[in-house]
Each structure stands twice: as C-alpha cells, then as structure tokens.
Coordinates of C-alpha atoms in Angstrom, one line a residue:
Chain Y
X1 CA 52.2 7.0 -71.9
X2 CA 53.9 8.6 -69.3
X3 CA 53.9 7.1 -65.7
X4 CA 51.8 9.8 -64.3
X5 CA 49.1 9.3 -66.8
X6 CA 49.0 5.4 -66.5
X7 CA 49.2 5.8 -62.4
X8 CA 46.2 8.2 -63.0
X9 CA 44.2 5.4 -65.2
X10 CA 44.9 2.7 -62.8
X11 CA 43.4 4.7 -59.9
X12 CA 40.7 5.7 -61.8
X13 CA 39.6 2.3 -62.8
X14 CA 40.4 1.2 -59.4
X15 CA 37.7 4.1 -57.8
X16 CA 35.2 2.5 -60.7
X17 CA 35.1 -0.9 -59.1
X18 CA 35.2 -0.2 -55.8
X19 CA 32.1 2.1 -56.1
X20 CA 30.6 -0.5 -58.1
X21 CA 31.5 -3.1 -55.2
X22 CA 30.5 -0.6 -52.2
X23 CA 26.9 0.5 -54.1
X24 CA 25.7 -4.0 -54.2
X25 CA 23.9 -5.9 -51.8
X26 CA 27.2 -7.5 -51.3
X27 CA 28.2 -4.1 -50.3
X28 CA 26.2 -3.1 -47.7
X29 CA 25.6 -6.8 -46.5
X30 CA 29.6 -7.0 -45.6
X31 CA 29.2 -3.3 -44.0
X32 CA 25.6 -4.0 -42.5
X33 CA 27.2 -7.1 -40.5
X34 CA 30.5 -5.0 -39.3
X35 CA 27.8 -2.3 -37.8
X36 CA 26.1 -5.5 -36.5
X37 CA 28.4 -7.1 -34.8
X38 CA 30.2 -3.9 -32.9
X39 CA 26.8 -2.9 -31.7
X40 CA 26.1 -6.4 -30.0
X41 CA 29.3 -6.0 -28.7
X42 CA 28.1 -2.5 -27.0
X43 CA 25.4 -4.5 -26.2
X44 CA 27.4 -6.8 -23.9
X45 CA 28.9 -4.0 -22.8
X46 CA 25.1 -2.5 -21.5
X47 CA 26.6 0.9 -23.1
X48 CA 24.6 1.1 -27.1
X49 CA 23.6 4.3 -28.2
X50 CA 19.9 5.3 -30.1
X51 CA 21.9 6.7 -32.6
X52 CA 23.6 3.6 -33.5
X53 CA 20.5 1.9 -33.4
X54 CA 19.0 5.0 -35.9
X55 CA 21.9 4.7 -38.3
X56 CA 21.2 0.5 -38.4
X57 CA 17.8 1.2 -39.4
X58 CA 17.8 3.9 -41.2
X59 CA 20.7 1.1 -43.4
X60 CA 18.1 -1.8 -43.3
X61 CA 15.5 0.9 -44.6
X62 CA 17.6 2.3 -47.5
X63 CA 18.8 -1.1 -48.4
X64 CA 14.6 -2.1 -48.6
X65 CA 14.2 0.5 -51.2
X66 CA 17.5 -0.4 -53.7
X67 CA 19.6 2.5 -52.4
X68 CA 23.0 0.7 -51.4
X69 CA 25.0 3.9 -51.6
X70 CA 23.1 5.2 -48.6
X71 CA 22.2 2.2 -46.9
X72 CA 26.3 1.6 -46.6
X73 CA 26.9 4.9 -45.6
X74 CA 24.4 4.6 -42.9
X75 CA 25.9 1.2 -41.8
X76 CA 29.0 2.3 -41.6
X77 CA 28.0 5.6 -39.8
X78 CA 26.9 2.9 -37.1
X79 CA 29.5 0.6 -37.4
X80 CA 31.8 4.1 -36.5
X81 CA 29.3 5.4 -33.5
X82 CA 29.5 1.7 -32.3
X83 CA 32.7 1.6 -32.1
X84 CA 32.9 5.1 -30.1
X85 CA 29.9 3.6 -27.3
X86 CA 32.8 0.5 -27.1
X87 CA 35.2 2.6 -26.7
X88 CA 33.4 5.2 -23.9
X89 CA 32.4 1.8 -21.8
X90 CA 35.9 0.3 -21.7
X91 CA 37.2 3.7 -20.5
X92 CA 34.5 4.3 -17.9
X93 CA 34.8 0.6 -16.4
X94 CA 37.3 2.3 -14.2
X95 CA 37.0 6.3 -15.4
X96 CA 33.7 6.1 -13.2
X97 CA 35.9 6.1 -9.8
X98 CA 37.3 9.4 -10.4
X99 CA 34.0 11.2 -10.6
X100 CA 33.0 9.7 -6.9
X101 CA 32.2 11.9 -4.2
X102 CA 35.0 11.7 -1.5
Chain G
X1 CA 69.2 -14.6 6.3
X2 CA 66.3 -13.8 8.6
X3 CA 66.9 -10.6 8.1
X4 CA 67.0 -10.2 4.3
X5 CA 63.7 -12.3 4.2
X6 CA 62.5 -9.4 6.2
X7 CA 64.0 -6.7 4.4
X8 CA 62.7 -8.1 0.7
X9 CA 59.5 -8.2 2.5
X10 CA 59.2 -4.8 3.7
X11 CA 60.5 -3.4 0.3
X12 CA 57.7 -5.7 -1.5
X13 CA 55.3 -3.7 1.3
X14 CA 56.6 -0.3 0.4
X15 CA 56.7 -1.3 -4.0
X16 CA 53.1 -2.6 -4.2
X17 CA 50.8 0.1 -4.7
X18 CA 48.0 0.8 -2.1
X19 CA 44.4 -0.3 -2.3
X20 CA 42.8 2.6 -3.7
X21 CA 39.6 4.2 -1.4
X22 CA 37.7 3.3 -4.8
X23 CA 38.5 -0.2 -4.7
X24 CA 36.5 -0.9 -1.3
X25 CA 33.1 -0.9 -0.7
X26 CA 32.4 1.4 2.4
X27 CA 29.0 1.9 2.6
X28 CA 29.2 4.2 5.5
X29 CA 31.7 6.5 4.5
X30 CA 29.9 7.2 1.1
X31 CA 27.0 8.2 2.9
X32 CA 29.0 10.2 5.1
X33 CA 31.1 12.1 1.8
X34 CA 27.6 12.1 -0.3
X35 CA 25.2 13.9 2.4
X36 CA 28.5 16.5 3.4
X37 CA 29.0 17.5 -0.1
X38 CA 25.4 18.4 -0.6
X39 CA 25.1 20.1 2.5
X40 CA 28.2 22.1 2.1
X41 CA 27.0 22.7 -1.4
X42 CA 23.5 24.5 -1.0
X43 CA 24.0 25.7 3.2
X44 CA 20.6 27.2 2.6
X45 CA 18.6 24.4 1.7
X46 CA 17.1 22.4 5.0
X47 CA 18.6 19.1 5.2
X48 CA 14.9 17.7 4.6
X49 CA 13.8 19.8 1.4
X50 CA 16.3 18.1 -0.7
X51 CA 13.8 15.4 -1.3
X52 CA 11.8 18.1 -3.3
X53 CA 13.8 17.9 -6.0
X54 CA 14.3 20.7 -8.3
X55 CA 12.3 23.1 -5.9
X56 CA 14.9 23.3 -3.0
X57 CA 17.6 24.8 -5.8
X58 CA 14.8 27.4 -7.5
X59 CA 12.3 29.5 -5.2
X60 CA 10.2 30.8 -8.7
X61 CA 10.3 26.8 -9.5
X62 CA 8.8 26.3 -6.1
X63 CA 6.1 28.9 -6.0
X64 CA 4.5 27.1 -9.2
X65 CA 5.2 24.0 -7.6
X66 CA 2.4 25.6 -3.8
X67 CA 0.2 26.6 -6.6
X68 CA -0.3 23.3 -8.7
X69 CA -0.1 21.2 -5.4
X70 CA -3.5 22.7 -4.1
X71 CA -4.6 20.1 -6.5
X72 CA -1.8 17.8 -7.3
X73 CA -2.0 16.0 -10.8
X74 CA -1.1 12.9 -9.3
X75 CA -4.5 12.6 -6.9
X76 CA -6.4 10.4 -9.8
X77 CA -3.5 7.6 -9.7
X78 CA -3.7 8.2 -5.7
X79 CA -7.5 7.5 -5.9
X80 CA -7.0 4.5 -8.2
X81 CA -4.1 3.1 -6.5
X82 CA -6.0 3.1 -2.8
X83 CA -8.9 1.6 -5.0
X84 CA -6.7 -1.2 -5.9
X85 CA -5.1 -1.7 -3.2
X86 CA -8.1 -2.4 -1.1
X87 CA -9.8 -4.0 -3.6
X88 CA -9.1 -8.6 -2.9
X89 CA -7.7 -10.8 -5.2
X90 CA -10.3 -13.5 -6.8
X91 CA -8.9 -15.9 -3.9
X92 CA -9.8 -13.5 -1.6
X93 CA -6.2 -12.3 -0.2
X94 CA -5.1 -8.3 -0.7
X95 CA -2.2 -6.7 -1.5
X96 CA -1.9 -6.1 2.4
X97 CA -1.2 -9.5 2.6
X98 CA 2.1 -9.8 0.9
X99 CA 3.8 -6.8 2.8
X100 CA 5.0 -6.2 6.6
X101 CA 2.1 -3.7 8.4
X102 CA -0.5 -4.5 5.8
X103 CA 1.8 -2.8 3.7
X104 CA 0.6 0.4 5.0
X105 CA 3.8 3.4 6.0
X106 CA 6.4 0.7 4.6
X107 CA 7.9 2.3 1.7
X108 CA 10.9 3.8 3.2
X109 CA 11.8 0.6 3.7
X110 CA 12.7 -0.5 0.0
X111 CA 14.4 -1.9 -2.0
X112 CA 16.1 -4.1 0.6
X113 CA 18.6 -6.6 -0.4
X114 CA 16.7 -10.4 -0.5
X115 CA 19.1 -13.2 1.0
X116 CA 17.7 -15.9 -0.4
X117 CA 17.4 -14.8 -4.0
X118 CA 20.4 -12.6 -3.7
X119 CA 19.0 -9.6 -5.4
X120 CA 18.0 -5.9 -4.7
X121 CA 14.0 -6.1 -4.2
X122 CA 12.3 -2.8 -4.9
X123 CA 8.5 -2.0 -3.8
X124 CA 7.3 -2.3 -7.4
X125 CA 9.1 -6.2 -8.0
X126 CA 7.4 -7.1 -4.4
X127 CA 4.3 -5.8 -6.0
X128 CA 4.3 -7.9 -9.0
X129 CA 5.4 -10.8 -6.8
X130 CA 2.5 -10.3 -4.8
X131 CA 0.5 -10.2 -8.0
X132 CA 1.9 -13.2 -9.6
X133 CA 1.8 -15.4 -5.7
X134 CA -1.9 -14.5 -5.8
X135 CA -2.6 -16.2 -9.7
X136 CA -2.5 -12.4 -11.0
X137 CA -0.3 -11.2 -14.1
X138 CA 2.7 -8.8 -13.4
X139 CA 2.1 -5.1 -14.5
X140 CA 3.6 -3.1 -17.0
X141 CA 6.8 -1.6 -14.4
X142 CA 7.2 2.0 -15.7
X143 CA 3.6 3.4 -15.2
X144 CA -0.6 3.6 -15.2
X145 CA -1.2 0.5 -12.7
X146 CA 2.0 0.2 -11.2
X147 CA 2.6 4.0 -10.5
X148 CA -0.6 3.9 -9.0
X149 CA -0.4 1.3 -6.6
X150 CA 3.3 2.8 -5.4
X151 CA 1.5 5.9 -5.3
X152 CA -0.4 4.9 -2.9
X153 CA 2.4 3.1 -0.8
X154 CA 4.1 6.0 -0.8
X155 CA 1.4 8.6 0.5
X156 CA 1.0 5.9 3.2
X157 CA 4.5 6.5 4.2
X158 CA 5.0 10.1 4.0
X159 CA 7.0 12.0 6.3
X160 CA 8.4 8.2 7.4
X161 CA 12.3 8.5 6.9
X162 CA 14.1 6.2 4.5
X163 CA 15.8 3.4 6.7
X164 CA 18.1 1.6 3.8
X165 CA 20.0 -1.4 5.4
X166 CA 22.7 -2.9 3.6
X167 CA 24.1 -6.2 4.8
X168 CA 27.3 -7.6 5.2
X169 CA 26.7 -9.9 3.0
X170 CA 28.9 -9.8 -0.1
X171 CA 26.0 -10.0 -2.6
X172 CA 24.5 -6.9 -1.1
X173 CA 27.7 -4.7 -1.0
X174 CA 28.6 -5.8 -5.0
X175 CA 24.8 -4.9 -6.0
X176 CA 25.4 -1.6 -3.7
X177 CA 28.9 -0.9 -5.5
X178 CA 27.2 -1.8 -8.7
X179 CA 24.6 0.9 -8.0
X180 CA 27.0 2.9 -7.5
X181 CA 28.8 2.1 -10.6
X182 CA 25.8 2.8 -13.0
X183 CA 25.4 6.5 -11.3
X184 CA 28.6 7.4 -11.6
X185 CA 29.2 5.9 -15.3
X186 CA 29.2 8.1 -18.5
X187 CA 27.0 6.9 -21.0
X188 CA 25.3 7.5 -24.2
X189 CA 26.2 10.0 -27.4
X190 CA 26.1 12.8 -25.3
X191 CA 28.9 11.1 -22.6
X192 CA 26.5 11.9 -19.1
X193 CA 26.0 10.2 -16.3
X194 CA 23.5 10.4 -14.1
X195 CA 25.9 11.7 -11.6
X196 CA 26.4 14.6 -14.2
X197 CA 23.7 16.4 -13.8
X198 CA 22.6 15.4 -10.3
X199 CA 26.2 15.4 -8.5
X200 CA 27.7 18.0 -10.4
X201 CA 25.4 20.2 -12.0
X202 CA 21.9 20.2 -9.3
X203 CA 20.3 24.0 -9.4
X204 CA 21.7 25.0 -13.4
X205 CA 19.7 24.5 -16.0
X206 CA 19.3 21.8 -19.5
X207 CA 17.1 23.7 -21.3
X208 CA 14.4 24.7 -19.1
X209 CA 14.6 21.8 -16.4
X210 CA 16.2 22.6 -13.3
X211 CA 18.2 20.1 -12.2
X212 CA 17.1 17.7 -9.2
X213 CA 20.1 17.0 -6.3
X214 CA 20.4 13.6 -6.0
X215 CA 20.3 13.6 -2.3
X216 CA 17.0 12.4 -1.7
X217 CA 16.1 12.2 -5.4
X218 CA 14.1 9.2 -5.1
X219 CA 12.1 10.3 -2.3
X220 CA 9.2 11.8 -4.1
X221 CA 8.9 9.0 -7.0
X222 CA 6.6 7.6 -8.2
X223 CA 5.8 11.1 -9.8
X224 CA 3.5 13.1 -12.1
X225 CA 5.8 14.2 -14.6
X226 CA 4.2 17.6 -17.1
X227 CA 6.4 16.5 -19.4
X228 CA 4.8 12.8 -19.9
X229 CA 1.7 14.0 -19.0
X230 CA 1.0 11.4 -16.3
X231 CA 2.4 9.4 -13.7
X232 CA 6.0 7.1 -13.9
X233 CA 7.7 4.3 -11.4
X234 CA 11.5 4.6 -11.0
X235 CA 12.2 2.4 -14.0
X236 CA 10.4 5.6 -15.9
X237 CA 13.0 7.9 -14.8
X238 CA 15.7 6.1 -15.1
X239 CA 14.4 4.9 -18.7
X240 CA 14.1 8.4 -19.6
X241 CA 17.7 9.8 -18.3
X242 CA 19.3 7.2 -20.4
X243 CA 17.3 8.3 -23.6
X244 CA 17.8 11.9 -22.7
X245 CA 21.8 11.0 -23.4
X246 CA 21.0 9.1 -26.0
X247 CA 21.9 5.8 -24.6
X248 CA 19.7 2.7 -25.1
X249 CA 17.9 2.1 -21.9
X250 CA 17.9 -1.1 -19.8
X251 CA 14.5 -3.0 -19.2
X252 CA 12.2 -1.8 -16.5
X253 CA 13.6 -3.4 -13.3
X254 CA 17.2 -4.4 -14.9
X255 CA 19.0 -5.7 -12.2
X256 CA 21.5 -2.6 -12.7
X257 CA 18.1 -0.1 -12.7
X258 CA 17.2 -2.2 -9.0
X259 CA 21.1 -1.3 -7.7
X260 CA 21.2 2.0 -8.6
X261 CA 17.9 2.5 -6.5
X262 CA 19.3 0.8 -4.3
X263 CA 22.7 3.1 -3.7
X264 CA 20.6 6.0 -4.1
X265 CA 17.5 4.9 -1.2
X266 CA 20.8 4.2 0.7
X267 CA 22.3 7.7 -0.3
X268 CA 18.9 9.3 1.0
X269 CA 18.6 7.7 4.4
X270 CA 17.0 9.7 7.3
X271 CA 15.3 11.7 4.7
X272 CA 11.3 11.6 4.4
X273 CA 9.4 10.0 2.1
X274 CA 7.5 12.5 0.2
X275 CA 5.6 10.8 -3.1
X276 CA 4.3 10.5 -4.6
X277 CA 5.6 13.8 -6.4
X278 CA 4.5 16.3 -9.2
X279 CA 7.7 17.5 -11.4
X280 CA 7.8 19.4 -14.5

C-alpha cells in the first residue's frame, strides 16, 4: 500500500474516533466543564457576557435532549467567548485610564 | 563618596518613571477636566440643562419631551410614593424619621460615603435601612415601591443642587476611584463602557435613542422610562446599560453599581436635582 494511502487510512480512522469521542456524554461533560470553569473565572473578574451564559445553556439544553454534537459545539462556543470577556477584563484593568477625561 | 551617593541618587530620581496623573486619585481636578470638557463640548447647552438628559443634545427630542410633561408618566409613582412616605410604620415611626430634615429636599445629598461601615450609602440603601430598623422587609431595588418612594425624595429636592462630599478618608477616595473605574471600563460582547456612549458619543444616535451627557446624568433618576413602560431606581439603569452591551449585570446595589453613583453625583455637583424624570 503506498504511504499516501496508509497515511490517508490512519487519519481517516483517526477522524472516526474522535467524532465518536466528541458526540458522548463524556464529550460534552469534558467540554461543558472547560466552558464552566473560564466563565467563573469572568466571573471573578465581574466582566461575563449573556452570550456566554446563552451558549452554556443552550449546551445543558441540547445535551437534555441526546444531541452531544451540538451541545459540545455550544460549550465550546462558550468556553471561546469566555475566554474573550477574560481577556477584555485583564486588558481594561489598566486600558480604562486612557479613556479618562483630562 | 558623598558625592557619588548623591549622584546614584539623582540618576535613580531621573530612571524611575513618574507617577502617572491616572495613578492618583484627585477628586478635584476630575471634576474640574469632567465639567470643562462638557462645556467646551456643547457651548450652547446652559450649564444647568445637562441634567435633562437627552433633551439638551436634541431640540425635536425636547419638544416631545414640553408635550408629555403636561402630564408626566411618572405622577402615579409620585402620588404613591408621597402616600408611602407619609403613611407610619406599625411602630408608629415614618420614613421622616430615619433621614436629616424629615427627609424632605435631602436628595442632593446622596450617596455619601458612611465612615463607620466604610461604604458608599445611596438614598435607596438608606431607604431599605430605614425599612428593615423599623421591623419592615427591604424592597425590591430596581423599581415599583422603591422608585416610588425616591420619586418622591426627589421632587422634594428639585431645583436643590447636588452637594457630593468626598472625604479624605482612604475608603472614600478608592470607592470614588472605583466608580470611576467601572465608568470608564469596557465591558460586555459589544466592548462599551458606559463612558462610551455618555463621554464620547452624548447627542449621536444608537438606534433611535439619543444619547444622555453624563454630566448631570443622574440628576433626573429615578425615571419613567417608555421603553420599560414604568418607573426604574439607578440600579435599573445601570442594570440595563450592562445588558444593552451584552454584559452580565451586577446585583441591584453592587457595591461597584453604589461607586459608580457615587463618582457620577460627584461628577454632577452644583447641578439641580430634577427627578424624578420621564425618558424615552
């Protein structure tokens, strides 16, 4: 078999399982909790977003009904917008100086 | 050897980099930047009709705004909040009771900054203090009862001029600072701060709201509001900016929703109290 074909099998097989990984409960659990815990973090930071907290239920909600595909697209979807309200309040802790009237 | 001690000192003097403006609270000379930059800004608008809110930055705005005040949609929670204010506790003792002058023409005086609790005290916590000191439970802090009782505070004090005293007490200038802090500070999906539309953008549009100055912003509040089709406290406001960015809000009353009153009552000073107000 040439080494193009067998690389092409490999990866193929490889894309089977990890779908079949990401679409479980085990799969969106491990992505739910990622989401989870980057949003408490905003949290401590006073800075979440509703659409985080959207994306986290719409996860739960999808996950309720058997869909794992969407629920961990939705969960991570949070996780990612989390992650971005982190990010905006560790660079306004000082950024906000800048926009005072002088 | 004298001498190189003094040399390394004064090159240490020149290397370390200069306290920044930012990094000190001054009060005084934010006031001072914040009420010139508005007044260079809009030259035509009086210095006192800034507390109107979006009808000092659009005369067709204000027009509408003569017309519904000949019967202003905030006179039921008026009505109701006199009501209840008069109106004794079981134990016999009134509102009146709780507040400097019967709490009558006081509300230009709040928030102030409480020494012995060592937080920012706005009219609607002193109100649910008084409640709760008297055997009553608090109210619900964004509208219905509460804007109705600040209402009527607030029509007691119109025309009075705020009067905002910050202490120099550390406690007071880091809840000021703080204040000062969450105005300035972009939040939420849509990366405002409150300072974005009411420092930068007062007068231009978001969709069809015309946007208030914040000079003298709180000075109408509590306020009839078209769009929630009653009456809301500060807490409602603020509440309602942060959703409008799509950020989580804080609780009614979070101590960051107290200091931002706080800096912004300060911000306002020698302006008159004109709530309660009607906005669109």
């Amino acid at each position: 078999m040439p080494a193009l074909m067998r690389l092409a099998v490999v990866l193929f097989a490889t894309g089977l399982a990890t779908a079949a990984l990401a679409a479980s409960a085990d799969g969106f659990k491990a992505a739910y909790a990622k989401a989870e815990a980057a949003e408490n973090q905003a949290g401590a930071l006073k800075n979440q977003w509703t659409t985080t907290e959207a994306e986290l239920k719409a996860a739960k909600k999808a996950a309720d009904a058997g869909n794992f595909n969407d629920a961990i697209k939705h969960a991570q979807q949070a996780e990612a917008l989390a992650n971005a309200s982190i990010a905006q309040a560790k660079e306004q802790a000082t950024a906000w100086k800048n926009a005072v009237v002088r | 050897m004298r001498r190189a001690v003094s040399l390394a000192l004064a090159l240490f003097c020149l290397a370390a980099p200069p306290a920044s403006a930012a990094d000190t609270v001054n009060p005084k000379a934010d006031f001072k930047a914040f009420r010139d930059y508005f007044t260079k800004r809009f030259p035509n608008v009086p210095l006192n009709d800034f507390v109107n809110g979006p009808y000092s930055m659009d005369a067709e705005l204000r027009k509408q705004w003569v017309e519904i005040d000949a019967f202003p949609p905030y006179q039921f929670a008026l009505d109701k909040g006199k009501q209840m204010f008069d109106t004794p506790f079981p134990n016999g003792k009134t509102y009146g009771d709780c507040f400097p002058n019967k709490g009558i023409g006081i509300r230009q005086n709040y928030p102030f900054f409480d020494a012995k609790s060592g937080e920012v005290i706005t009219l609607d916590v002193a109100l649910n203090q008084c409640r709760q000191a008297n055997g009553e439970e608090p109210f619900d802090y964004t509208k219905d009862d509460m804007a109705a009782l600040t209402a009527y505070m607030a029509y007691t004090s119109r025309g009075k001029l705020f009067d905002i005293k910050i202490p120099n007490d550390r406690r007071a200038l880091a809840a000021y600072q703080k204040g000062e802090e969450y105005f300035y500070t972009r939040r939420g999906q849509l990366n405002f701060s409150c300072a974005s539309c009411h420092v930068q953008s007062p007068g231009d549009h978001i969709r069809t709201e015309v946007l208030a100055p914040a000079l003298g912003i709180v000075a109408a509040l509590p306020i009839y509001r078209s769009e929630w089709g009653g009456m809301g406290t500060t807490s409602r406001r603020l509440i309602t900016c942060n959703s409008q960015v799509r950020g989580v809000p804080l609780k009614p009353e979070d101590e960051l929703y107290r200091d931002v009153e706080y800096y912004l009552s300060y911000m306002s000073n020698g302006l008159p109290i004109s709530g309660p107000g009607a906005r669109p």
